[in-house]
mmCIF file of C-alpha atoms and ligand atoms in Angstrom:
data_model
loop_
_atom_site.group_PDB
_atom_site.id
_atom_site.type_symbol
_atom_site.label_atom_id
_atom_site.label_comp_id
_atom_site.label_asym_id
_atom_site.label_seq_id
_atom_site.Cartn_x
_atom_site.Cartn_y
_atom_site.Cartn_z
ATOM 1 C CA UNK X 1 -14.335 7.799 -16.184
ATOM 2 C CA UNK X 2 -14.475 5.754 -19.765
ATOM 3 C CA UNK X 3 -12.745 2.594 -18.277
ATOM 4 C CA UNK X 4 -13.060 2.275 -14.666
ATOM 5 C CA UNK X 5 -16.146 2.499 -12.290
ATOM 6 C CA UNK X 6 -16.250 2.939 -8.834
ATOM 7 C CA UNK X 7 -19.201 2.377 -6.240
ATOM 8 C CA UNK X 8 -18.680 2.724 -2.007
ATOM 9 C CA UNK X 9 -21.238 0.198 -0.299
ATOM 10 C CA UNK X 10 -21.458 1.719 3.060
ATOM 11 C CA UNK X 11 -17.126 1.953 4.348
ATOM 12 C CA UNK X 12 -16.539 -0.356 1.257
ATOM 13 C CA UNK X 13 -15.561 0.814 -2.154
ATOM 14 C CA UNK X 14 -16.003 -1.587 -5.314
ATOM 15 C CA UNK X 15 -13.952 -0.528 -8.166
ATOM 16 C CA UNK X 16 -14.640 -2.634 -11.797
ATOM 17 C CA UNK X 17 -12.028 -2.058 -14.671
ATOM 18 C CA UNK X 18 -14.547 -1.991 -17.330
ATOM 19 C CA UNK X 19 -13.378 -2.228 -21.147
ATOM 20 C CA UNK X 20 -14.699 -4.962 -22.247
ATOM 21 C CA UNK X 21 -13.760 -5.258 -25.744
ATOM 22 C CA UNK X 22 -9.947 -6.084 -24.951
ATOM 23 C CA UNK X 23 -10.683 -8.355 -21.588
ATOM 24 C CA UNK X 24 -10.007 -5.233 -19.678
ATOM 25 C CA UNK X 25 -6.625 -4.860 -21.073
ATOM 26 C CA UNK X 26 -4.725 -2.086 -19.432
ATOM 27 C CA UNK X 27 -3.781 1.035 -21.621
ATOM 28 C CA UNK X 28 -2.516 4.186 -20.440
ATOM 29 C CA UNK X 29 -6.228 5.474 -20.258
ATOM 30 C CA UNK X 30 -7.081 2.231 -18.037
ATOM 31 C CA UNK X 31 -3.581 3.050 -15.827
ATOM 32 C CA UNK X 32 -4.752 6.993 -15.763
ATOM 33 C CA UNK X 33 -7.913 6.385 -14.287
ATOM 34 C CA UNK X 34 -7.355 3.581 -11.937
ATOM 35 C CA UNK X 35 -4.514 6.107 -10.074
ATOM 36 C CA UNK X 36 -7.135 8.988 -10.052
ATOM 37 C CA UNK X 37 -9.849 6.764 -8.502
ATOM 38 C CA UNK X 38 -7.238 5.621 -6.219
ATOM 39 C CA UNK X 39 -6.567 8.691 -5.498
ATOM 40 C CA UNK X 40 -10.427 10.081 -5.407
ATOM 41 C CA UNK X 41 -10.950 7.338 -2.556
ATOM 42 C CA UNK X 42 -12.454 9.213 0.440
ATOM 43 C CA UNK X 43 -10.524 7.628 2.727
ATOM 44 C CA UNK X 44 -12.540 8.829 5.864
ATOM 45 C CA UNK X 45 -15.474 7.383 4.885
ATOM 46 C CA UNK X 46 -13.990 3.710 2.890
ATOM 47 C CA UNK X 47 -12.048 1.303 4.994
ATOM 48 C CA UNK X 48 -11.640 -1.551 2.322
ATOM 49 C CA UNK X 49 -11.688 -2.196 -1.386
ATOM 50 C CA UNK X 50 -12.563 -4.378 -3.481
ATOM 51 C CA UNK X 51 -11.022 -4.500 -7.068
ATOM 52 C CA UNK X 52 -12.236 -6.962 -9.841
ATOM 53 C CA UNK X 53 -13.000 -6.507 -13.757
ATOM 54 C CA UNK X 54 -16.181 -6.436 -15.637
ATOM 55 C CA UNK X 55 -18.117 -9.737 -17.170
ATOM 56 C CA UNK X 56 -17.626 -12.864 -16.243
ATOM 57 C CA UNK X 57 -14.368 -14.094 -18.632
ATOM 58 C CA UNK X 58 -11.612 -11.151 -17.679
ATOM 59 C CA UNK X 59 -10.125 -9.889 -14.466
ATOM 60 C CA UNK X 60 -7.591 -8.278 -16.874
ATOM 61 C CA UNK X 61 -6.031 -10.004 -19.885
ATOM 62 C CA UNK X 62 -2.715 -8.292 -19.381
ATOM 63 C CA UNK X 63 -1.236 -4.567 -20.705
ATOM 64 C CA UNK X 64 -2.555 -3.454 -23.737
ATOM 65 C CA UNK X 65 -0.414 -5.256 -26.836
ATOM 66 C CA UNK X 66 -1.472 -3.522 -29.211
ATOM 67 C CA UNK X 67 -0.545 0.154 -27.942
ATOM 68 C CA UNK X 68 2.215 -1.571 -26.676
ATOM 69 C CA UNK X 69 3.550 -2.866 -29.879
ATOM 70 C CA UNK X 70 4.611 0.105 -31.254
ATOM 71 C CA UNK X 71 7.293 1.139 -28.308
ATOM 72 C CA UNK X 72 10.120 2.554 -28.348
ATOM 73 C CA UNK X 73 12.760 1.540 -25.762
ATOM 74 C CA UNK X 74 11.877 4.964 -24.158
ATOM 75 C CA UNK X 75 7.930 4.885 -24.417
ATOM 76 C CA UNK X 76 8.616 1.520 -23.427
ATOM 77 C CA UNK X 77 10.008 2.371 -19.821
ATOM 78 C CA UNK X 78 7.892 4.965 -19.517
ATOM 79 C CA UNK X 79 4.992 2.831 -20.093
ATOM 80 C CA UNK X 80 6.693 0.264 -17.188
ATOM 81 C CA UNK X 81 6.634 3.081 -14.951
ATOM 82 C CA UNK X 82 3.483 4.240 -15.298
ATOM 83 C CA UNK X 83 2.226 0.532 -14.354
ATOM 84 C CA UNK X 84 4.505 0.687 -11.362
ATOM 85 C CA UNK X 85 3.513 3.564 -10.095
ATOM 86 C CA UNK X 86 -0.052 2.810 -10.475
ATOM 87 C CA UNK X 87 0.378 -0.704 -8.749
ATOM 88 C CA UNK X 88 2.912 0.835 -6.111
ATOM 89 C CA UNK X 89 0.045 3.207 -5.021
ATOM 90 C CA UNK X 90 -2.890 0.373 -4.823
ATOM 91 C CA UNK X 91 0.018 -1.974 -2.708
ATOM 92 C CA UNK X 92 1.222 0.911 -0.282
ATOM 93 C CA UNK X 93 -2.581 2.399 -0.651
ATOM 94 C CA UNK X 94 -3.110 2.765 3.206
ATOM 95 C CA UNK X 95 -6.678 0.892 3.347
ATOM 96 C CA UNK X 96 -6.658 -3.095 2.677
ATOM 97 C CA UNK X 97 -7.587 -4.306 -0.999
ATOM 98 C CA UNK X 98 -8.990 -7.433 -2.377
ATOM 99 C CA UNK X 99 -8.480 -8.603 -5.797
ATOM 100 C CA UNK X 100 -11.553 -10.298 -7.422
ATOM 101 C CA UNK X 101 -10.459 -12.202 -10.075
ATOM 102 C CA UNK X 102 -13.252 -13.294 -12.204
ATOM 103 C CA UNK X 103 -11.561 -14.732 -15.087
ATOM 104 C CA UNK X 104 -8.166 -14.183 -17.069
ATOM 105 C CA UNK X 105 -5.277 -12.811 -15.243
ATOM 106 C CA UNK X 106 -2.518 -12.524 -17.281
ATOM 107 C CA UNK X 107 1.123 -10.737 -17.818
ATOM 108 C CA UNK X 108 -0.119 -7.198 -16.187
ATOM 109 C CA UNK X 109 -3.356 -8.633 -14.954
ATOM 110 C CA UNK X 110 -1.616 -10.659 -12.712
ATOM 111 C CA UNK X 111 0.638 -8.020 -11.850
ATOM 112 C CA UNK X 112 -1.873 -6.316 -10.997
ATOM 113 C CA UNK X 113 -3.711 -8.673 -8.732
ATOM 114 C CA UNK X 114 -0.487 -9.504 -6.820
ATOM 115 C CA UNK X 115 -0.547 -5.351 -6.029
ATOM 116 C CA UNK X 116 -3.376 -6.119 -3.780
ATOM 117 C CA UNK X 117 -3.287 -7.280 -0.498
ATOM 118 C CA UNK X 118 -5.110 -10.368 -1.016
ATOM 119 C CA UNK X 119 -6.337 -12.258 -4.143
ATOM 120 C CA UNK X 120 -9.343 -14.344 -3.988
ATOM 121 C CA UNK X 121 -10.867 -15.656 -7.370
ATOM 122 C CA UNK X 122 -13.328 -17.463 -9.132
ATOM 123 C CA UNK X 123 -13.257 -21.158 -10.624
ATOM 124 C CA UNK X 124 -12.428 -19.941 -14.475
ATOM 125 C CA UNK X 125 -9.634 -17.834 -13.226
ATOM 126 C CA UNK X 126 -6.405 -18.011 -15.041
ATOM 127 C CA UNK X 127 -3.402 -16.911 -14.190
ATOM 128 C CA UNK X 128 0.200 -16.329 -15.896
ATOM 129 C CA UNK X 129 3.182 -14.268 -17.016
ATOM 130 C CA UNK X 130 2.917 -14.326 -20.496
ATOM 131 C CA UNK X 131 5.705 -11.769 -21.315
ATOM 132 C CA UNK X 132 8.383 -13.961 -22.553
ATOM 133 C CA UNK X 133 6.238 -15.418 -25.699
ATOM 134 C CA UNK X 134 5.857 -12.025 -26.623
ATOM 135 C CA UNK X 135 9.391 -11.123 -26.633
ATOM 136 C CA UNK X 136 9.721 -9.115 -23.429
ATOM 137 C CA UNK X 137 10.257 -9.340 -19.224
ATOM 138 C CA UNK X 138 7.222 -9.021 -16.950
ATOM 139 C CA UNK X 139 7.499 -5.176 -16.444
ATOM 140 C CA UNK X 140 4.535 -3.939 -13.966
ATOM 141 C CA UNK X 141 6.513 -6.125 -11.237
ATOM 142 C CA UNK X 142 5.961 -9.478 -12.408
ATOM 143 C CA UNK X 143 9.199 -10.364 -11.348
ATOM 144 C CA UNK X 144 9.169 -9.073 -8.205
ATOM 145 C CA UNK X 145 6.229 -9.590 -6.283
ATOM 146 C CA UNK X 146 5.672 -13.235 -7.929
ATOM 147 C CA UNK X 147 8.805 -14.830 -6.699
ATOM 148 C CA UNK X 148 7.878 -12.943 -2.967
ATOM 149 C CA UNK X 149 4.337 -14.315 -2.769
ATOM 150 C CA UNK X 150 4.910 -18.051 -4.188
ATOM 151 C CA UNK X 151 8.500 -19.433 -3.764
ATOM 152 C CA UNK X 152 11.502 -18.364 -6.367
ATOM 153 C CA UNK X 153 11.846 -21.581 -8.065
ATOM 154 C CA UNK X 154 7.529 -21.502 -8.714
ATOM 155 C CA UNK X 155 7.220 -17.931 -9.763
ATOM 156 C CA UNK X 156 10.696 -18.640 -12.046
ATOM 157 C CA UNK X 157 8.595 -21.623 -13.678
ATOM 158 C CA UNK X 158 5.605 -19.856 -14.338
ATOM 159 C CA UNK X 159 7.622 -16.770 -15.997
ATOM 160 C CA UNK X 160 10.166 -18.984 -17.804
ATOM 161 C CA UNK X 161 7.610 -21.275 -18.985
ATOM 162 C CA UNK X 162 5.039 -18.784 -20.033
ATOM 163 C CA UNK X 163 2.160 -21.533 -19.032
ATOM 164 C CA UNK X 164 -1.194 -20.049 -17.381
ATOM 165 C CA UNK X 165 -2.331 -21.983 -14.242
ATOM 166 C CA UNK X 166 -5.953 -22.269 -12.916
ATOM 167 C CA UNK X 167 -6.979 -21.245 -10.347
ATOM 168 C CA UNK X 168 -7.028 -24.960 -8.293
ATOM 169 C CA UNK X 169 -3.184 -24.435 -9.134
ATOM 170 C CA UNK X 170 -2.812 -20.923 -8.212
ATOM 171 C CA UNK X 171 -4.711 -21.986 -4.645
ATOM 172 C CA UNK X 172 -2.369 -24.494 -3.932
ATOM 173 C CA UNK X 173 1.151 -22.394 -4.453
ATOM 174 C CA UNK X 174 -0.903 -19.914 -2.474
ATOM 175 C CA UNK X 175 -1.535 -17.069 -5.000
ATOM 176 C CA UNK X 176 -5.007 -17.235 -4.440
ATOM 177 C CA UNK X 177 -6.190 -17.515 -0.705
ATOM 178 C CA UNK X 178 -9.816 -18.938 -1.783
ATOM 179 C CA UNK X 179 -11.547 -20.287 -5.075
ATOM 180 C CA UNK X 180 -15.270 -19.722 -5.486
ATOM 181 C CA UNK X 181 -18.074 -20.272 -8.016
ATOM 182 C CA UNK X 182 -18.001 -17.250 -10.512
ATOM 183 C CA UNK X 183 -21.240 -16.540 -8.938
ATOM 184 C CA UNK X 184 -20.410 -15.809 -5.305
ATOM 185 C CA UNK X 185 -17.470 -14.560 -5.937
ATOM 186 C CA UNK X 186 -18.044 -10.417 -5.904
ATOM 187 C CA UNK X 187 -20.037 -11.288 -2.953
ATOM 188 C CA UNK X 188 -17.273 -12.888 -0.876
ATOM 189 C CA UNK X 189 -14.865 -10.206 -1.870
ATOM 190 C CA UNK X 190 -17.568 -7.406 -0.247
ATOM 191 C CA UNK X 191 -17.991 -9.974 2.676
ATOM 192 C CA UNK X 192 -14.612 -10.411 3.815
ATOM 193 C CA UNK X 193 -14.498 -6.116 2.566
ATOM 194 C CA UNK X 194 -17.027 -5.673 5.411
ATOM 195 C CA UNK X 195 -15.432 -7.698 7.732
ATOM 196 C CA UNK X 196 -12.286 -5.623 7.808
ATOM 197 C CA UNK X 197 -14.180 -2.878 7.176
ATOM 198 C CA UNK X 198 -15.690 -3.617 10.958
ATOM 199 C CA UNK X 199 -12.443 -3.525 12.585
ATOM 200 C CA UNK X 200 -10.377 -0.802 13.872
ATOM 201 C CA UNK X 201 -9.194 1.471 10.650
ATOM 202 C CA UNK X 202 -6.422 2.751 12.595
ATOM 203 C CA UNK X 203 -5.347 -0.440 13.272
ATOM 204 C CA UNK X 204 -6.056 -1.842 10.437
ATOM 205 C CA UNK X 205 -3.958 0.376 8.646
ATOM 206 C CA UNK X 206 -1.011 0.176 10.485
ATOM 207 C CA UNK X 207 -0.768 -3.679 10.007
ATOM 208 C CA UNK X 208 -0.952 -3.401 6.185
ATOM 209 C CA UNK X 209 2.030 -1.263 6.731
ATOM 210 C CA UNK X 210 3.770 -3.089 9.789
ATOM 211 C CA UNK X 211 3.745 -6.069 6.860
ATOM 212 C CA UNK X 212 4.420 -4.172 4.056
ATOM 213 C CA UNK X 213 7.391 -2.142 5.586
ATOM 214 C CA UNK X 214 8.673 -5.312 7.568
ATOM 215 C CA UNK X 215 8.641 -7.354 4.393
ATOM 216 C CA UNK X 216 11.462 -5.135 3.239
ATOM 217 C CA UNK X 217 13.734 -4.763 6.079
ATOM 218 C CA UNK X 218 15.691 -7.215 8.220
ATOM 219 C CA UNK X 219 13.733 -8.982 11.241
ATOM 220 C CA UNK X 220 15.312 -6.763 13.606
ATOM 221 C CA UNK X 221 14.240 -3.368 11.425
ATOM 222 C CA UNK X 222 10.898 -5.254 10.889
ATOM 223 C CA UNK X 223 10.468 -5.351 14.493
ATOM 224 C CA UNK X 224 11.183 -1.874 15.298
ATOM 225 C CA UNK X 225 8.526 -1.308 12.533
ATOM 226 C CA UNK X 226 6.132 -3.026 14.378
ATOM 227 C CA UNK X 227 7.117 -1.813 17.782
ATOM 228 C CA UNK X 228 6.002 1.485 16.598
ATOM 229 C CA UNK X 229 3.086 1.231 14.867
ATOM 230 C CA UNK X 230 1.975 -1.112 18.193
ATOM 231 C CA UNK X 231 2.957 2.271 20.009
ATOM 232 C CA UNK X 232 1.072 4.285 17.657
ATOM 233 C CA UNK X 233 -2.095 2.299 18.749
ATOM 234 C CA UNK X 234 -2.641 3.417 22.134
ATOM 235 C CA UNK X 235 -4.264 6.203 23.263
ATOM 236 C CA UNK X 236 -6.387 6.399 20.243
ATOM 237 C CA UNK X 237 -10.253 6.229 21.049
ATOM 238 C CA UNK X 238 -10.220 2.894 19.414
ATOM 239 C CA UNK X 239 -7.603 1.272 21.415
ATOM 240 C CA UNK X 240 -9.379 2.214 24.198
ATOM 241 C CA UNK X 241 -12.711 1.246 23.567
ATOM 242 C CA UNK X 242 -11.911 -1.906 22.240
ATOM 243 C CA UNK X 243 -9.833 -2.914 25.303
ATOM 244 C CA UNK X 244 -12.595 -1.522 27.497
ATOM 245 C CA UNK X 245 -15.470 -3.202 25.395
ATOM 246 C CA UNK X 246 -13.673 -6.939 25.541
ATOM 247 C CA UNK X 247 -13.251 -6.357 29.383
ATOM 248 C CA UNK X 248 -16.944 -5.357 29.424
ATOM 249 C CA UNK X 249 -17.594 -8.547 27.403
ATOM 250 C CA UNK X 250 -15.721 -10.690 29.395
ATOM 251 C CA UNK X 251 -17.660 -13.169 30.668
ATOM 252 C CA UNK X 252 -19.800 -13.546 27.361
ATOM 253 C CA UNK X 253 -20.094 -17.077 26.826
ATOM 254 C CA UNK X 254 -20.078 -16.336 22.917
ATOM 255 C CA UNK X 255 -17.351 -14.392 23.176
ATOM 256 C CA UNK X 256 -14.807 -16.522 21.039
ATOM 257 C CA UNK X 257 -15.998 -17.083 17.923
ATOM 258 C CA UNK X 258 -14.013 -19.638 15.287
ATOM 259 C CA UNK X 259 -14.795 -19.179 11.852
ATOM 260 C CA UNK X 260 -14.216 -21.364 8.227
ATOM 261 C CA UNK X 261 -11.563 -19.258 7.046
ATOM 262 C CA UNK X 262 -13.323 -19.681 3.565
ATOM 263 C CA UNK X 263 -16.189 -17.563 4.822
ATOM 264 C CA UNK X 264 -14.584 -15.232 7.192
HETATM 265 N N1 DAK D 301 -4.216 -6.428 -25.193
HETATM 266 C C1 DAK D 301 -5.051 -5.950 -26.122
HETATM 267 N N2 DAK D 301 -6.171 -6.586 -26.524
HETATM 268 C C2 DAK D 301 -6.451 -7.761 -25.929
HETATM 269 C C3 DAK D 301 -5.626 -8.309 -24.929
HETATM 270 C C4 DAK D 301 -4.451 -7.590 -24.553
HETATM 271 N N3 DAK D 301 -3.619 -8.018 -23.589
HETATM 272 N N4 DAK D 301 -6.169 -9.488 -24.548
HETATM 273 C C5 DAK D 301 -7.287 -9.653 -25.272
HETATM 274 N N5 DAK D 301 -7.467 -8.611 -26.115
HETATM 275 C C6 DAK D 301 -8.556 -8.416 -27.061
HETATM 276 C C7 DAK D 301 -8.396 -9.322 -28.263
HETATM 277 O O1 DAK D 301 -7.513 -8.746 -29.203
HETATM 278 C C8 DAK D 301 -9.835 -9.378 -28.791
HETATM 279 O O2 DAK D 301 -10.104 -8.177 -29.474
HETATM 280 P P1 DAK D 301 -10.908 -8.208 -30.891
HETATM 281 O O3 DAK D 301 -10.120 -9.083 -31.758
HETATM 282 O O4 DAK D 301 -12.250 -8.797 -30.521
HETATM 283 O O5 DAK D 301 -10.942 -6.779 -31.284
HETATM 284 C C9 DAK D 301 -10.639 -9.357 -27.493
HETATM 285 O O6 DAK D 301 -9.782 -8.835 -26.488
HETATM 286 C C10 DAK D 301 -11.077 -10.748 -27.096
HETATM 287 O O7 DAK D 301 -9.924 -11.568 -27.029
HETATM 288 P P2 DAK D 301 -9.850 -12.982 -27.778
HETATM 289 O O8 DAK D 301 -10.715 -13.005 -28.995
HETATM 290 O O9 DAK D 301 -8.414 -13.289 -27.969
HETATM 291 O O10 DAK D 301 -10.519 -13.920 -26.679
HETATM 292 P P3 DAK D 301 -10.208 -15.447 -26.398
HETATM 293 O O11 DAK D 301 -11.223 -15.904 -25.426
HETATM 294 O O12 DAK D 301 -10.067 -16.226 -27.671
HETATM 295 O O13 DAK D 301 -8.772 -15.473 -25.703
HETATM 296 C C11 DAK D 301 -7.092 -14.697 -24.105
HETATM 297 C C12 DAK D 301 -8.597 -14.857 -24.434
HETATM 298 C C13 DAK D 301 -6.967 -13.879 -22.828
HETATM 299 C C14 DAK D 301 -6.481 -16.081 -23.890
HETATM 300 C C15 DAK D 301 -6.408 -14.008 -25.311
HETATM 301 O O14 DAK D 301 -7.134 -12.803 -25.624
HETATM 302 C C16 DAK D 301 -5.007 -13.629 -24.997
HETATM 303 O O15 DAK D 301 -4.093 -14.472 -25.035
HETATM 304 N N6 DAK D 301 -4.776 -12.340 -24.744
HETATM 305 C C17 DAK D 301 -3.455 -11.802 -24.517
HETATM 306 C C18 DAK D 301 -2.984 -12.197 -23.146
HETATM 307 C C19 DAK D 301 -1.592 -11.715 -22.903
HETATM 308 O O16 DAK D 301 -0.630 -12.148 -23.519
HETATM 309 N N7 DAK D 301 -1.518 -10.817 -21.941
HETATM 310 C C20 DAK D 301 -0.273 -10.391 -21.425
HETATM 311 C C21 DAK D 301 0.179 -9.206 -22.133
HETATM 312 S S1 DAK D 301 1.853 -8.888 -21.692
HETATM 313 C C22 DAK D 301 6.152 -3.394 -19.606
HETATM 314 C C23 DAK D 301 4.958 -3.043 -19.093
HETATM 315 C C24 DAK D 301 3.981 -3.962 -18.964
HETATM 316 C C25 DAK D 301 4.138 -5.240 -19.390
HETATM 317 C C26 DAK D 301 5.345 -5.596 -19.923
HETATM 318 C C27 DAK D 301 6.359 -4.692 -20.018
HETATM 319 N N8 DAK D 301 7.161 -2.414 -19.779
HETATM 320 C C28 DAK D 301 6.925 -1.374 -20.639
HETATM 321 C C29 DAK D 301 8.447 -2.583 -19.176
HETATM 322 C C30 DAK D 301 3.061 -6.147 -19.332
HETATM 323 C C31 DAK D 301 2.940 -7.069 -20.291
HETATM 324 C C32 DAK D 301 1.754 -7.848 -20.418
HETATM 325 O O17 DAK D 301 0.790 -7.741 -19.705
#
């Protein structure tokens, strides 16, 4: 791979878009590759990701403009689509990712981020949908996923507007669950990776998709989606031994453990 790297620490996989010369920028080479290591994830063996870009300025700094400028209304969908299919597969990706963002995350770069399951980022992070200056809609699911994650009237501003936030900003309307010093930050995002990673996969798994699946049905669907997956649960060797292991545990006296949600 030219563009994008990926290294598994033990059940967690790190995976760096690395094209430094254009922020990261994603072309159709960058989209390419990021599906096949998606798809190249040994999913047996990695129970959490961790997705950030290389240096210390870029998460990424949008789709590529320049191969972009050229589009015709055709290449131009197709080009959307291959984004969205790229950034469907990361968000319905069974195993639980983390967005890194170390630094600009704009137009597709956001996009991107708000794929993932959770977005933590560093203090230079910026964020936007930049689209409209340049003459077109947010079109790897700007639109979409933005208004669902902050409120419609917020993610309407920021699109309308064209105006980047920081990342103080982007913590407070909640597109961000933590801010950290550029420093820490690829080490928190393999922390809380590990931490998941410790939990049950199966489990795991089935509440990215109990959310994921509920988020698009009615309560009453979403419940039945949950019921199931709940069902699905028991019996497995991890159900068991995790019930059996807290009634083994039970009168621990450090059993219950509270932790800053900023370091969990
Ligand atoms: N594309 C290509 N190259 C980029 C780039 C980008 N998005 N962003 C930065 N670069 C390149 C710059 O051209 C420059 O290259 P050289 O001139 O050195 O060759 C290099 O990266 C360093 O950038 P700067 O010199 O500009 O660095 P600064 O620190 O001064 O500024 C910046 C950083 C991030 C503020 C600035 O580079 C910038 O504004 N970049 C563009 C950000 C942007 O507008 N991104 C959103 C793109 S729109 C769709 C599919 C997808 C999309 C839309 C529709 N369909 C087909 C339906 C998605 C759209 C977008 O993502």
């Amino acid at each position: 791979m030219e563009f994008v790297k990926c290294e598994a620490e033990g059940a967690v996989a790190v995976i760096t878009i690395d094209r430094p010369k254009a922020l990261n920028a994603l072309n159709s080479a960058v989209l390419d590759e990021l599906s096949a290591t998606f798809d190249a994830i040994d999913q047996n063996v990695i129970r959490a990701i961790v997705l950030t870009g290389a240096g210390d300025k870029s998460f990424v700094a949008g789709a590529d403009i320049g191969e972009m400028s050229t589009l015709s209304k055709e290449e131009g969908e197709a080009f959307g689509k291959k984004g969205n299919d790229v950034f469907r597969k990361i968000e319905t990706f069974p195993i639980p990712v983390i967005a890194a963002v170390n630094g600009f995350a704009l137009g597709g770069g956001n996009e991107l981020a708000m794929s993932c399951d959770i977005r933590i980022c560093a203090e230079n992070a910026i964020f936007g949908q930049p689209e409209v200056g340049l003459g077109i809609t947010p079109g790897f699911g700007g639109t979409q996923r933005l208004a669902r994650l902050v409120s419609p009237g917020m993610a309407k501003q920021i699109i309308y507007t064209a105006r980047n936030i920081k990342a103080d900003e982007a913590y407070r309307i909640g597109l961000v669950n933590a801010v950290y010093p550029q420093e820490e930050l690829l080490d928190q995002a393999k922390k809380m990776a590990a931490g998941i990673a410790k939990n049950a996969p199966i489990a795991v798994r089935g509440c990215k998709k109990a959310i994921n699946d509920g988020l698009e049905a009615n309560m009453d669907d979403a419940l039945v989606i949950e019921e199931k997956i709940f069902g699905g649960c028991f019996e497995s060797y991890d159900q068991r031994e995790g019930m059996a292991n807290f009634l083994r545990k039970k009168d621990d006296p450090n059993k219950v453990k509270v932790v800053d949600f900023k370091n969990a």
